[in-house]
Coordinates of C-alpha atoms in Angstrom, one line a residue:
M25 CA 1.6 188.6 110.5
K26 CA 5.0 187.4 111.8
S27 CA 7.2 185.3 109.6
R28 CA 10.1 183.0 110.6
C29 CA 13.5 183.0 108.8
D30 CA 15.2 179.6 108.4
F31 CA 18.5 180.7 107.0
C32 CA 20.5 180.1 110.2
Y33 CA 20.1 178.5 113.8
H34 CA 18.7 181.7 115.3
H35 CA 15.4 181.3 113.4
C36 CA 14.4 184.9 113.8
T37 CA 10.7 185.6 113.9
L38 CA 10.1 189.0 112.3
D39 CA 7.3 191.6 112.2
E40 CA 6.6 193.7 109.1
G41 CA 9.6 195.9 108.6
Q42 CA 11.7 194.1 111.1
S43 CA 15.2 192.8 110.4
G44 CA 16.8 189.7 111.9
I45 CA 19.9 189.4 114.1
C46 CA 22.0 189.5 110.8
S47 CA 20.4 192.9 109.9
V48 CA 20.4 191.5 106.3
R49 CA 17.1 189.5 106.3
T50 CA 14.0 191.7 106.6
L51 CA 10.1 191.2 106.3
E52 CA 8.7 193.3 103.5
Q53 CA 5.1 193.0 102.5
G54 CA 4.7 189.6 104.1
R55 CA 7.9 188.1 102.6
I56 CA 11.2 187.7 104.1
V57 CA 13.8 189.2 101.7
T58 CA 17.5 189.8 101.5
K59 CA 18.4 193.4 101.6
A60 CA 20.4 194.6 98.6
Y61 CA 20.3 191.4 96.9
G62 CA 23.3 190.9 94.7
H63 CA 25.1 194.1 95.8
L64 CA 28.6 192.8 96.5
A65 CA 30.8 194.1 99.2
A66 CA 33.9 192.3 98.0
L67 CA 35.0 190.6 94.8
A68 CA 38.5 189.2 94.1
V69 CA 40.5 186.4 92.6
D70 CA 42.3 184.5 95.4
P71 CA 44.5 181.4 95.8
V72 CA 42.2 178.6 97.0
E73 CA 44.6 178.1 99.9
K74 CA 43.6 181.6 101.2
K75 CA 40.1 180.3 102.2
P76 CA 41.8 178.2 103.7
L77 CA 41.4 175.0 101.7
Y78 CA 44.6 172.9 101.4
H79 CA 43.1 169.7 100.2
F80 CA 40.8 171.0 97.4
L81 CA 42.3 171.8 94.0
P82 CA 45.7 173.0 95.3
G83 CA 47.4 175.6 93.4
S84 CA 44.3 176.9 91.7
K85 CA 42.6 180.2 91.8
T86 CA 39.1 181.0 93.0
L87 CA 36.6 183.8 92.4
S88 CA 35.8 185.1 95.8
L89 CA 32.7 187.2 96.5
A90 CA 30.7 188.5 99.5
M91 CA 27.5 190.4 100.2
P92 CA 27.6 192.2 103.6
G93 CA 26.3 190.7 106.8
C94 CA 26.8 188.2 109.6
N95 CA 24.6 186.4 112.2
L96 CA 27.3 186.5 114.9
A97 CA 28.8 189.4 116.6
C98 CA 32.4 188.3 117.4
D99 CA 34.4 191.0 119.2
F100 CA 37.5 189.9 117.4
C101 CA 36.0 189.8 113.9
Q102 CA 38.7 189.9 111.1
N103 CA 36.4 191.3 108.4
Y104 CA 34.1 193.5 110.6
T105 CA 33.8 196.3 108.0
I106 CA 31.6 194.1 105.8
S107 CA 30.2 191.8 108.4
Q108 CA 29.0 194.0 111.2
S109 CA 25.9 196.1 110.6
S110 CA 27.2 199.3 112.2
Y111 CA 29.8 199.3 109.4
H112 CA 28.1 197.8 106.3
Q113 CA 24.6 199.1 106.5
H114 CA 25.6 202.3 104.6
Q115 CA 27.6 200.6 102.0
A116 CA 25.9 200.5 98.6
G117 CA 28.2 197.8 97.1
E118 CA 27.9 196.8 93.5
A119 CA 25.0 194.8 92.0
I120 CA 26.3 191.9 89.8
D121 CA 24.1 189.3 88.4
T122 CA 24.9 185.6 88.6
A123 CA 25.6 185.1 84.9
A124 CA 28.2 187.9 84.9
L125 CA 29.9 186.3 88.0
V126 CA 30.2 182.9 86.4
S127 CA 31.5 184.4 83.2
L128 CA 34.1 186.3 85.1
A129 CA 35.3 183.2 86.9
V130 CA 35.7 181.3 83.5
E131 CA 37.5 184.5 82.2
R132 CA 39.9 184.6 85.0
N133 CA 40.6 180.8 84.7
C134 CA 39.1 180.0 88.1
P135 CA 37.8 176.5 88.4
S136 CA 35.8 177.5 91.4
I137 CA 33.7 180.3 93.0
S138 CA 33.9 181.0 96.8
F139 CA 31.3 182.6 99.0
T140 CA 33.5 184.1 101.7
Y141 CA 34.7 187.1 103.6
S142 CA 31.4 187.9 105.4
E143 CA 28.8 185.1 106.3
P144 CA 27.2 183.5 103.3
L145 CA 24.3 182.0 105.4
V146 CA 22.7 185.3 105.7
W147 CA 22.7 185.8 101.9
Q148 CA 22.3 182.2 100.9
D149 CA 19.6 182.8 98.5
Y150 CA 22.0 184.7 96.4
M151 CA 24.8 182.3 97.0
L152 CA 22.6 179.4 95.8
E153 CA 21.5 181.2 92.7
V154 CA 25.2 181.8 91.9
A155 CA 26.2 178.2 92.8
S156 CA 23.5 176.6 90.8
L157 CA 24.6 178.4 87.6
A158 CA 28.3 177.8 88.3
K159 CA 27.8 174.1 88.7
S160 CA 25.8 174.0 85.5
K161 CA 29.0 175.5 83.8
G162 CA 31.3 172.9 85.2
L163 CA 32.7 175.2 88.1
S164 CA 33.2 174.0 91.6
T165 CA 31.7 175.9 94.6
I166 CA 33.2 176.8 97.9
M167 CA 31.6 178.2 101.1
V168 CA 33.7 179.8 104.0
T169 CA 31.2 179.9 106.9
N170 CA 30.8 180.1 110.6
G171 CA 28.7 177.0 110.4
T172 CA 25.6 178.1 112.3
F173 CA 23.3 176.5 109.8
S174 CA 19.7 175.7 110.4
E175 CA 18.6 172.1 109.5
E176 CA 16.7 173.7 106.6
A177 CA 19.7 175.6 105.3
L178 CA 21.9 172.5 105.5
E179 CA 19.5 170.5 103.2
R180 CA 19.3 173.4 100.8
I181 CA 23.0 174.1 100.6
F182 CA 24.6 170.7 100.7
P183 CA 23.7 169.7 97.1
L184 CA 25.1 172.8 95.6
I185 CA 28.4 173.4 97.5
D186 CA 31.4 171.2 96.8
A187 CA 33.7 172.3 99.7
C188 CA 33.3 174.1 103.0
N189 CA 35.8 175.7 105.3
I190 CA 33.9 175.9 108.7
D191 CA 35.0 178.0 111.6
L192 CA 34.9 176.3 115.0
K193 CA 35.8 179.3 117.2
G194 CA 35.8 177.7 120.6
D195 CA 33.6 175.9 123.2
E196 CA 30.1 176.9 124.3
S197 CA 31.4 179.4 126.8
F198 CA 33.6 181.1 124.3
Y199 CA 30.8 181.5 121.8
R200 CA 28.4 183.0 124.4
R201 CA 31.0 185.3 125.9
R202 CA 32.7 186.5 122.7
C203 CA 30.4 185.8 119.7
N204 CA 26.8 186.0 120.8
G205 CA 26.5 182.6 119.4
S206 CA 26.6 178.8 120.2
A207 CA 29.1 176.0 119.3
K208 CA 26.2 173.5 119.0
P209 CA 24.9 174.3 115.6
V210 CA 28.5 174.4 114.3
L211 CA 29.3 171.0 115.6
D212 CA 26.0 169.7 114.2
A213 CA 26.7 171.0 110.9
I214 CA 30.2 169.6 110.8
E215 CA 28.8 166.2 111.7
Y216 CA 26.1 166.5 109.0
L217 CA 28.5 167.5 106.2
V218 CA 31.2 165.0 107.1
G219 CA 28.6 162.2 107.3
K220 CA 27.3 163.3 103.7
K221 CA 30.9 162.9 102.5
A222 CA 31.2 166.7 101.8
H223 CA 34.7 168.1 101.6
V224 CA 35.1 169.8 105.0
E225 CA 38.1 171.6 106.4
V226 CA 37.8 173.3 109.8
T227 CA 39.6 176.5 111.1
T228 CA 40.1 177.6 114.6
M229 CA 41.7 180.9 115.4
V230 CA 43.8 180.3 118.4
M231 CA 43.7 183.1 121.0
E232 CA 46.6 182.6 123.5
S233 CA 44.5 184.5 126.1
E234 CA 41.5 182.2 125.7
H235 CA 42.5 178.8 124.1
D236 CA 44.6 176.9 126.6
E237 CA 45.8 173.3 126.1
A238 CA 42.7 171.8 127.6
H239 CA 40.5 173.9 125.4
I240 CA 42.3 172.9 122.2
R241 CA 42.3 169.3 123.3
A242 CA 38.6 169.3 123.9
L243 CA 38.0 170.8 120.4
A244 CA 40.3 168.2 118.9
G245 CA 38.4 165.4 120.4
Q246 CA 35.0 166.9 119.2
L247 CA 36.4 167.2 115.6
A248 CA 38.0 163.8 115.5
G249 CA 35.0 162.1 116.9
R250 CA 33.0 163.6 114.0
G251 CA 35.5 162.4 111.4
V252 CA 37.2 165.8 110.5
Q253 CA 40.6 165.2 108.7
V254 CA 41.7 168.7 107.9
W255 CA 42.1 171.3 110.7
H256 CA 43.7 174.7 110.4
L257 CA 44.9 176.3 113.7
S258 CA 45.4 179.9 112.9
R259 CA 47.2 182.7 114.7
Y260 CA 45.0 185.4 116.2
F261 CA 45.8 189.1 115.7
P262 CA 43.8 191.8 117.4
R263 CA 40.9 193.3 115.3
Y264 CA 37.7 195.2 115.7
L265 CA 36.9 195.4 119.5
A266 CA 39.3 192.9 120.7
T267 CA 42.5 193.9 122.5
D268 CA 43.9 190.4 123.4
P269 CA 47.6 190.3 122.5
A270 CA 48.5 188.5 119.2
T271 CA 49.2 184.8 119.5
S272 CA 52.8 183.9 119.2
E273 CA 54.4 181.5 116.8
S274 CA 55.7 179.4 119.7
Y275 CA 52.2 179.1 121.3
L276 CA 50.6 178.0 118.1
Q277 CA 53.3 175.3 117.5
Q278 CA 52.6 174.1 121.2
M279 CA 48.9 173.8 120.3
I280 CA 49.6 171.9 117.1
N281 CA 51.8 169.5 119.1
T282 CA 49.1 169.1 121.7
V283 CA 46.6 167.6 119.2
S284 CA 49.1 165.4 117.2
S285 CA 47.7 162.2 118.9
F286 CA 43.9 162.8 118.2
G287 CA 43.8 161.2 114.8
I288 CA 43.2 164.3 112.7
D289 CA 45.6 163.5 109.9
Y290 CA 46.2 166.9 108.5
V291 CA 46.7 169.8 111.0
Y292 CA 48.1 173.2 109.6
A293 CA 49.4 176.4 111.1
G294 CA 47.5 179.4 109.7
N295 CA 48.6 183.1 109.6
S296 CA 52.0 181.7 110.4
E297 CA 55.6 181.4 109.1
Q298 CA 55.6 177.6 110.0
K299 CA 55.9 175.2 107.1
Q300 CA 52.5 174.4 105.5
A301 CA 53.3 171.3 103.4
T302 CA 51.2 168.1 103.4
F303 CA 52.7 164.8 104.4
C304 CA 51.3 161.3 104.0
P305 CA 49.8 160.2 107.3
R306 CA 51.2 156.7 106.9
C307 CA 54.8 157.0 105.5
H308 CA 55.2 160.8 106.0
A309 CA 56.4 161.4 102.4
Q310 CA 55.6 164.9 101.4
V311 CA 52.9 165.0 98.8
V312 CA 52.1 168.8 98.5
S313 CA 54.9 171.4 98.8
D314 CA 55.0 174.2 101.4
R315 CA 52.1 176.5 100.5
R316 CA 54.0 179.5 101.6
H317 CA 55.9 179.4 98.3
A318 CA 54.5 179.4 94.8
P319 CA 54.0 177.6 92.6
I320 CA 52.5 174.9 94.7
R321 CA 53.7 171.4 93.6
Y322 CA 52.0 168.1 94.4
D323 CA 52.7 164.4 93.9
K324 CA 51.2 163.5 90.5
T325 CA 49.7 160.3 92.0
L326 CA 47.3 162.7 93.9
K327 CA 45.3 162.7 90.8
E328 CA 44.1 159.3 92.0
G329 CA 44.1 160.6 95.6
R330 CA 47.0 158.4 96.8
C331 CA 50.6 158.8 98.1
S332 CA 53.2 157.5 95.4
A333 CA 55.3 156.1 98.1
C334 CA 52.9 153.8 100.0
N335 CA 49.6 154.1 98.2
Q336 CA 47.8 155.5 101.3
E337 CA 44.7 157.4 100.5
I338 CA 45.2 161.2 100.9
Y339 CA 42.0 163.1 101.7
G340 CA 40.9 165.7 99.3
R341 CA 39.9 166.7 95.8
W342 CA 43.0 166.9 93.6
P343 CA 43.5 168.3 90.1
S344 CA 42.9 165.8 87.3

């Protein structure tokens, strides 16, 4: 008997022994299970800014983890060795139970745990087990995702995740040509999560060969219309199967200037040497220091979420 997976928008229907598009979810003895459950492909302590999250507990560390797998096939994938099945299917990884992970986060003075590097949607059962225990111990939870949720997954995940960084890779044509995916579920997820008052930051990796000014302006309009307040425009570098030339600093700055009038208050350059401080959108006072340099310093009134110079609300979750 066939069974249908509801972990992502693909909604794969599987026969016994068959795996989904992600290669991670498989039907075994009438049940869809996640292969190598709890076997990690990556585990590290990172600055939270690396996710990237610039408006969520700045200056803190986060315990970052990943199981293998992804439900897209981007030819430019930056983490293809743990996301793409032709690479990760023979990696055993290390099995770690949830209690050990939460204890490790506490031991390493990490106020959060991040599900990142590969695509957490395809191993969301493990992610939610870890997240549930983490939150019971007072830790925050972070999901770095391509955003191709199913409606069922959104409803499961939203209560247990405190902050998301969601990739919006391009328009519908870009997703179909280069990702074997679709932009629609990503935009739908962003709209849902922003509407639920979740902490959302969006990342777009700008490819000079693909993302012209009209393309970036169209994405800006879609994000602004959904209430997104933090957008990371990140330089592309060739990886995996992609041979497009790396995006220049000057082109990235040009695209950032292009979207300055769309009402997205906080737009940052990623994978870049450009200044990455936060400024008040009303009076333009600096409220968080340049994130390229440690330690990161922030206006103490951000504990109340406001600019000390003009009392403007600054979007985010700030250290108490």
